[in-house]
Amino acid sequence: MEIEEIKFELELTGLSIGQITKLTNAIKRDGFDAKQMDRKLIAMGYAPIFTIYDDDEDTSK
């Protein structure tokens, strides 16, 4: 996923600009991992949203 797509998904989830910035900076530094990102969202009190993309990639192989 591109960083803009990730930001869009996070906006739809209802995260604040500050939270989105924090998460996208972590992605830029460490790379995007759907499962790790969902764990962060759960810790922040949000539902996981990125593992559905990870599952799609597994089934397309």
Tab-separated table of N, CA, C and O in Angstrom:
chain	number	residue	atom	x	y	z
A	1	MET	N	0.840	-1.188	0.000
A	1	MET	CA	0.000	0.000	0.000
A	1	MET	C	0.880	1.244	0.000
A	1	MET	O	1.914	1.256	0.640
A	2	GLU	N	0.424	2.239	-0.701
A	2	GLU	CA	1.101	3.530	-0.707
A	2	GLU	C	0.757	4.281	0.573
A	2	GLU	O	-0.305	4.063	1.170
A	3	ILE	N	1.623	5.192	0.988
A	3	ILE	CA	1.424	5.943	2.221
A	3	ILE	C	0.135	6.769	2.177
A	3	ILE	O	-0.559	6.905	3.183
A	4	GLU	N	-0.217	7.280	1.011
A	4	GLU	CA	-1.457	8.064	0.879
A	4	GLU	C	-2.691	7.185	1.100
A	4	GLU	O	-3.668	7.626	1.690
A	5	GLU	N	-2.638	5.947	0.610
A	5	GLU	CA	-3.744	5.015	0.837
A	5	GLU	C	-3.871	4.685	2.327
A	5	GLU	O	-4.988	4.591	2.849
A	6	ILE	N	-2.745	4.513	2.983
A	6	ILE	CA	-2.749	4.215	4.412
A	6	ILE	C	-3.336	5.392	5.188
A	6	ILE	O	-4.181	5.209	6.064
A	7	LYS	N	-2.900	6.613	4.855
A	7	LYS	CA	-3.436	7.809	5.515
A	7	LYS	C	-4.945	7.890	5.329
A	7	LYS	O	-5.685	8.203	6.264
A	8	PHE	N	-5.412	7.614	4.129
A	8	PHE	CA	-6.849	7.668	3.841
A	8	PHE	C	-7.620	6.671	4.709
A	8	PHE	O	-8.639	7.007	5.298
A	9	GLU	N	-7.113	5.449	4.795
A	9	GLU	CA	-7.766	4.428	5.621
A	9	GLU	C	-7.794	4.850	7.085
A	9	GLU	O	-8.794	4.640	7.785
A	10	LEU	N	-6.707	5.433	7.555
A	10	LEU	CA	-6.650	5.886	8.948
A	10	LEU	C	-7.627	7.037	9.200
A	10	LEU	O	-8.260	7.106	10.253
A	11	GLU	N	-7.771	7.927	8.216
A	11	GLU	CA	-8.743	9.014	8.331
A	11	GLU	C	-10.158	8.457	8.419
A	11	GLU	O	-10.965	8.914	9.224
A	12	LEU	N	-10.460	7.469	7.584
A	12	LEU	CA	-11.796	6.864	7.606
A	12	LEU	C	-12.090	6.183	8.944
A	12	LEU	O	-13.241	6.108	9.360
A	13	THR	N	-11.043	5.692	9.597
A	13	THR	CA	-11.200	5.024	10.883
A	13	THR	C	-11.521	6.024	11.981
A	13	THR	O	-12.109	5.656	12.989
A	14	GLY	N	-11.141	7.287	11.783
A	14	GLY	CA	-11.461	8.315	12.767
A	14	GLY	C	-10.281	8.776	13.600
A	14	GLY	O	-10.474	9.470	14.601
A	15	LEU	N	-9.069	8.417	13.214
A	15	LEU	CA	-7.892	8.860	13.948
A	15	LEU	C	-7.676	10.355	13.750
A	15	LEU	O	-8.023	10.913	12.705
A	16	SER	N	-7.085	10.986	14.756
A	16	SER	CA	-6.766	12.409	14.657
A	16	SER	C	-5.552	12.584	13.750
A	16	SER	O	-4.815	11.630	13.484
A	17	ILE	N	-5.333	13.810	13.322
A	17	ILE	CA	-4.179	14.105	12.463
A	17	ILE	C	-2.884	13.733	13.184
A	17	ILE	O	-1.965	13.183	12.575
A	18	GLY	N	-2.807	14.007	14.463
A	18	GLY	CA	-1.609	13.678	15.234
A	18	GLY	C	-1.349	12.182	15.280
A	18	GLY	O	-0.204	11.740	15.147
A	19	GLN	N	-2.405	11.398	15.466
A	19	GLN	CA	-2.265	9.940	15.492
A	19	GLN	C	-1.845	9.412	14.125
A	19	GLN	O	-0.999	8.522	14.026
A	20	ILE	N	-2.433	9.957	13.076
A	20	ILE	CA	-2.094	9.537	11.714
A	20	ILE	C	-0.629	9.857	11.422
A	20	ILE	O	0.100	9.023	10.881
A	21	THR	N	-0.191	11.040	11.817
A	21	THR	CA	1.201	11.436	11.605
A	21	THR	C	2.144	10.496	12.344
A	21	THR	O	3.164	10.058	11.783
A	22	LYS	N	1.817	10.177	13.578
A	22	LYS	CA	2.653	9.272	14.371
A	22	LYS	C	2.768	7.900	13.697
A	22	LYS	O	3.859	7.344	13.569
A	23	LEU	N	1.646	7.364	13.244
A	23	LEU	CA	1.649	6.047	12.605
A	23	LEU	C	2.354	6.065	11.250
A	23	LEU	O	3.102	5.143	10.921
A	24	THR	N	2.125	7.099	10.459
A	24	THR	CA	2.775	7.148	9.146
A	24	THR	C	4.287	7.372	9.280
A	24	THR	O	5.049	6.851	8.467
A	25	ASN	N	4.708	8.111	10.299
A	25	ASN	CA	6.150	8.255	10.522
A	25	ASN	C	6.768	6.911	10.884
A	25	ASN	O	7.868	6.595	10.433
A	26	ALA	N	6.065	6.110	11.673
A	26	ALA	CA	6.549	4.768	12.015
A	26	ALA	C	6.633	3.900	10.765
A	26	ALA	O	7.580	3.127	10.602
A	27	ILE	N	5.665	4.035	9.871
A	27	ILE	CA	5.672	3.263	8.622
A	27	ILE	C	6.852	3.679	7.747
A	27	ILE	O	7.546	2.832	7.183
A	28	LYS	N	7.089	4.973	7.649
A	28	LYS	CA	8.215	5.454	6.844
A	28	LYS	C	9.542	4.961	7.412
A	28	LYS	O	10.460	4.648	6.665
A	29	ARG	N	9.627	4.877	8.741
A	29	ARG	CA	10.861	4.451	9.389
A	29	ARG	C	11.052	2.942	9.314
A	29	ARG	O	12.120	2.453	8.985
A	30	ASP	N	9.978	2.172	9.612
A	30	ASP	CA	10.091	0.726	9.768
A	30	ASP	C	9.487	-0.087	8.628
A	30	ASP	O	9.649	-1.294	8.589
A	31	GLY	N	8.739	0.554	7.741
A	31	GLY	CA	8.040	-0.173	6.690
A	31	GLY	C	6.633	-0.532	7.143
A	31	GLY	O	6.291	-0.457	8.325
A	32	PHE	N	5.798	-0.925	6.196
A	32	PHE	CA	4.397	-1.236	6.482
A	32	PHE	C	4.232	-2.719	6.751
A	32	PHE	O	4.622	-3.556	5.941
A	33	ASP	N	3.663	-3.021	7.902
A	33	ASP	CA	3.319	-4.391	8.285
A	33	ASP	C	1.867	-4.349	8.753
A	33	ASP	O	1.559	-3.744	9.781
A	34	ALA	N	0.973	-4.963	7.996
A	34	ALA	CA	-0.464	-4.887	8.286
A	34	ALA	C	-0.790	-5.380	9.686
A	34	ALA	O	-1.569	-4.745	10.404
A	35	LYS	N	-0.213	-6.492	10.075
A	35	LYS	CA	-0.526	-7.050	11.390
A	35	LYS	C	-0.033	-6.152	12.513
A	35	LYS	O	-0.730	-5.932	13.496
A	36	GLN	N	1.159	-5.610	12.371
A	36	GLN	CA	1.697	-4.717	13.385
A	36	GLN	C	0.866	-3.434	13.462
A	36	GLN	O	0.584	-2.927	14.541
A	37	MET	N	0.459	-2.929	12.320
A	37	MET	CA	-0.349	-1.709	12.300
A	37	MET	C	-1.692	-1.944	12.980
A	37	MET	O	-2.161	-1.099	13.752
A	38	ASP	N	-2.296	-3.088	12.743
A	38	ASP	CA	-3.560	-3.401	13.400
A	38	ASP	C	-3.381	-3.550	14.905
A	38	ASP	O	-4.239	-3.136	15.678
A	39	ARG	N	-2.260	-4.116	15.336
A	39	ARG	CA	-2.000	-4.204	16.780
A	39	ARG	C	-1.915	-2.817	17.398
A	39	ARG	O	-2.421	-2.576	18.493
A	40	LYS	N	-1.295	-1.883	16.690
A	40	LYS	CA	-1.200	-0.505	17.179
A	40	LYS	C	-2.588	0.128	17.252
A	40	LYS	O	-2.911	0.823	18.212
A	41	LEU	N	-3.405	-0.114	16.233
A	41	LEU	CA	-4.761	0.435	16.235
A	41	LEU	C	-5.575	-0.131	17.390
A	41	LEU	O	-6.299	0.611	18.062
A	42	ILE	N	-5.469	-1.419	17.635
A	42	ILE	CA	-6.195	-2.053	18.745
A	42	ILE	C	-5.742	-1.439	20.066
A	42	ILE	O	-6.573	-1.130	20.935
A	43	ALA	N	-4.439	-1.229	20.221
A	43	ALA	CA	-3.916	-0.626	21.443
A	43	ALA	C	-4.437	0.799	21.636
A	43	ALA	O	-4.591	1.261	22.774
A	44	MET	N	-4.753	1.467	20.533
A	44	MET	CA	-5.284	2.829	20.599
A	44	MET	C	-6.807	2.835	20.768
A	44	MET	O	-7.410	3.898	20.890
A	45	GLY	N	-7.415	1.657	20.743
A	45	GLY	CA	-8.851	1.565	20.936
A	45	GLY	C	-9.671	1.526	19.660
A	45	GLY	O	-10.881	1.734	19.682
A	46	TYR	N	-9.036	1.236	18.541
A	46	TYR	CA	-9.727	1.169	17.252
A	46	TYR	C	-9.775	-0.270	16.758
A	46	TYR	O	-8.985	-1.112	17.160
A	47	ALA	N	-10.694	-0.523	15.860
A	47	ALA	CA	-10.804	-1.857	15.255
A	47	ALA	C	-9.684	-2.039	14.233
A	47	ALA	O	-9.262	-1.083	13.589
A	48	PRO	N	-9.208	-3.272	14.068
A	48	PRO	CA	-8.175	-3.529	13.055
A	48	PRO	C	-8.748	-3.348	11.653
A	48	PRO	O	-9.886	-3.707	11.386
A	49	ILE	N	-7.945	-2.755	10.773
A	49	ILE	CA	-8.438	-2.502	9.410
A	49	ILE	C	-7.499	-2.995	8.325
A	49	ILE	O	-7.909	-3.138	7.178
A	50	PHE	N	-6.247	-3.271	8.636
A	50	PHE	CA	-5.272	-3.574	7.598
A	50	PHE	C	-5.077	-5.057	7.330
A	50	PHE	O	-4.554	-5.414	6.289
A	51	THR	N	-5.450	-5.937	8.230
A	51	THR	CA	-5.225	-7.362	7.990
A	51	THR	C	-6.062	-7.875	6.824
A	51	THR	O	-5.699	-8.874	6.219
A	52	ILE	N	-7.140	-7.190	6.489
A	52	ILE	CA	-7.920	-7.622	5.326
A	52	ILE	C	-7.086	-7.518	4.061
A	52	ILE	O	-7.210	-8.326	3.158
A	53	TYR	N	-6.186	-6.535	3.984
A	53	TYR	CA	-5.314	-6.394	2.819
A	53	TYR	C	-4.258	-7.491	2.825
A	53	TYR	O	-3.901	-8.015	1.797
A	54	ASP	N	-3.764	-7.819	3.999
A	54	ASP	CA	-2.771	-8.881	4.140
A	54	ASP	C	-3.374	-10.223	3.697
A	54	ASP	O	-2.742	-10.985	2.996
A	55	ASP	N	-4.626	-10.482	4.081
A	55	ASP	CA	-5.312	-11.705	3.676
A	55	ASP	C	-5.504	-11.753	2.174
A	55	ASP	O	-5.372	-12.807	1.560
A	56	ASP	N	-5.817	-10.612	1.561
A	56	ASP	CA	-5.988	-10.566	0.104
A	56	ASP	C	-4.703	-10.945	-0.609
A	56	ASP	O	-4.725	-11.635	-1.615
A	57	GLU	N	-3.558	-10.502	-0.076
A	57	GLU	CA	-2.289	-10.825	-0.709
A	57	GLU	C	-1.992	-12.312	-0.591
A	57	GLU	O	-1.452	-12.917	-1.496
A	58	ASP	N	-2.358	-12.937	0.545
A	58	ASP	CA	-2.113	-14.367	0.735
A	58	ASP	C	-2.908	-15.204	-0.246
A	58	ASP	O	-2.415	-16.206	-0.742
A	59	THR	N	-4.137	-14.813	-0.550
A	59	THR	CA	-4.989	-15.614	-1.424
A	59	THR	C	-4.648	-15.413	-2.898
A	59	THR	O	-5.006	-16.235	-3.719
A	60	SER	N	-3.927	-14.318	-3.217
A	60	SER	CA	-3.625	-14.063	-4.629
A	60	SER	C	-2.363	-14.802	-5.090
A	60	SER	O	-2.034	-14.754	-6.257
A	61	LYS	N	-1.676	-15.477	-4.199
A	61	LYS	CA	-0.424	-16.164	-4.550
A	61	LYS	C	-0.700	-17.509	-5.183
A	61	LYS	O	-1.620	-18.169	-5.002
